[in-house]
Amino acid sequence: QVQLVESGGGLVQAGGSLRLSCAASGTILSIEQMGWYRQAPGKQPELVATAHESGYLNYADYVRGRFAISRDNAKKAVYLQMNSLKPEDTARYYCEAYIATDDPRTVRQYWGPGTHVTVSS
């Protein structure tokens, strides 16, 4: 059983910073990609950033230059440093990962329960 657990959310003023963390646990053979998505109230989920095991990083346009994603493969963790936060960044942030648990050719997507970020104006 694989679990993803996020931490680091909270309330911050506009212009401030937060750092989200996500750690994967369980029977894990390899982690192909880890990333962050978010969902604001009444809106569809949207991509924030992803980090592939190759080192490739991908950012949504609305966070590029303000957010930075990083991975610690030894800890099976992914982080999201969020700077220059705006009220429109308010959302529940979800960690996701593509993980192989026994067969390296079979990768499944897993999700954490999310952590809430509120940016006040």
XYZ file of C-alpha atoms in Angstrom:
121
model
C 0.000 0.000 0.000
C 1.398 3.380 -1.029
C 0.624 6.569 0.828
C 1.424 10.184 0.046
C 1.231 12.675 2.868
C 1.510 16.431 2.404
C 2.458 19.041 4.968
C 3.315 22.720 5.122
C 0.067 24.392 4.175
C -1.379 27.298 6.099
C -2.328 30.944 6.062
C 0.039 33.552 4.660
C -0.224 37.158 3.552
C 0.106 38.126 -0.084
C 3.755 38.369 -1.039
C 4.750 35.777 1.526
C 6.193 32.295 1.167
C 5.312 28.739 2.090
C 7.061 25.429 1.543
C 5.009 22.315 0.969
C 6.389 18.848 1.524
C 5.148 15.448 0.430
C 6.568 12.081 1.409
C 5.733 8.730 -0.120
C 5.717 5.555 1.949
C 4.892 1.895 1.478
C 6.116 -0.727 -0.927
C 7.845 1.390 -3.568
C 10.098 0.085 -6.309
C 10.558 3.365 -8.126
C 8.988 6.805 -8.485
C 8.822 8.020 -12.042
C 7.364 11.451 -11.416
C 6.209 13.526 -8.465
C 4.251 16.721 -8.638
C 1.744 19.138 -7.270
C -1.775 20.010 -8.338
C -4.231 22.394 -6.754
C -7.945 22.947 -6.635
C -9.571 26.185 -5.607
C -13.179 26.230 -4.366
C -15.589 25.930 -7.267
C -12.820 25.371 -9.797
C -11.341 22.427 -11.636
C -8.063 20.894 -10.447
C -5.021 22.327 -12.191
C -1.384 21.436 -12.588
C 1.131 23.386 -10.536
C 4.460 21.659 -11.177
C 5.975 18.239 -11.800
C 9.445 16.745 -11.390
C 10.413 13.713 -13.466
C 13.051 11.222 -12.353
C 15.118 12.344 -15.358
C 15.439 15.774 -13.786
C 12.939 17.452 -16.084
C 10.842 20.050 -14.292
C 7.539 21.382 -15.567
C 5.674 24.427 -14.321
C 2.300 25.942 -15.040
C 2.603 29.425 -16.517
C 0.804 31.010 -13.588
C 3.458 29.842 -11.078
C 6.630 29.869 -13.188
C 9.207 32.146 -11.639
C 7.468 32.171 -8.262
C 7.312 28.476 -7.329
C 10.114 25.914 -7.340
C 9.689 22.155 -7.225
C 12.389 19.814 -6.008
C 12.762 16.132 -5.181
C 14.744 14.151 -2.656
C 14.814 10.664 -4.141
C 16.455 9.106 -1.093
C 13.593 10.348 1.069
C 10.953 9.649 -1.604
C 9.853 13.247 -1.143
C 8.898 16.228 -3.231
C 8.807 19.848 -2.168
C 7.179 23.003 -3.452
C 8.720 26.312 -2.482
C 6.100 28.993 -3.071
C 7.238 32.613 -3.110
C 5.462 35.868 -3.925
C 2.147 34.243 -3.102
C -1.028 35.822 -4.421
C -4.622 35.516 -3.194
C -5.405 33.556 -6.362
C -2.952 30.867 -5.190
C -5.451 29.986 -2.460
C -6.391 26.344 -2.970
C -6.015 22.849 -1.654
C -2.682 21.515 -2.903
C -2.346 17.853 -3.737
C 0.778 15.787 -4.133
C 0.746 13.185 -6.879
C 3.232 10.555 -7.931
C 3.638 7.863 -10.560
C 4.955 4.866 -8.663
C 5.929 1.310 -9.484
C 5.382 -1.030 -6.563
C 6.515 -4.414 -7.863
C 6.860 -4.462 -11.643
C 8.986 -1.571 -12.955
C 6.942 -1.607 -16.155
C 3.690 -0.970 -14.272
C 3.315 2.544 -12.923
C 0.233 3.827 -11.145
C -0.742 7.332 -10.154
C -1.223 8.016 -6.474
C -2.596 11.084 -4.681
C -2.222 12.556 -1.244
C -5.186 13.921 0.756
C -4.029 17.504 0.187
C -3.021 20.466 2.288
C -4.766 23.805 2.285
C -3.063 27.073 1.387
C -4.785 30.393 2.053
C -3.261 33.654 0.859
C -4.817 36.763 2.340
C -4.748 40.113 0.569
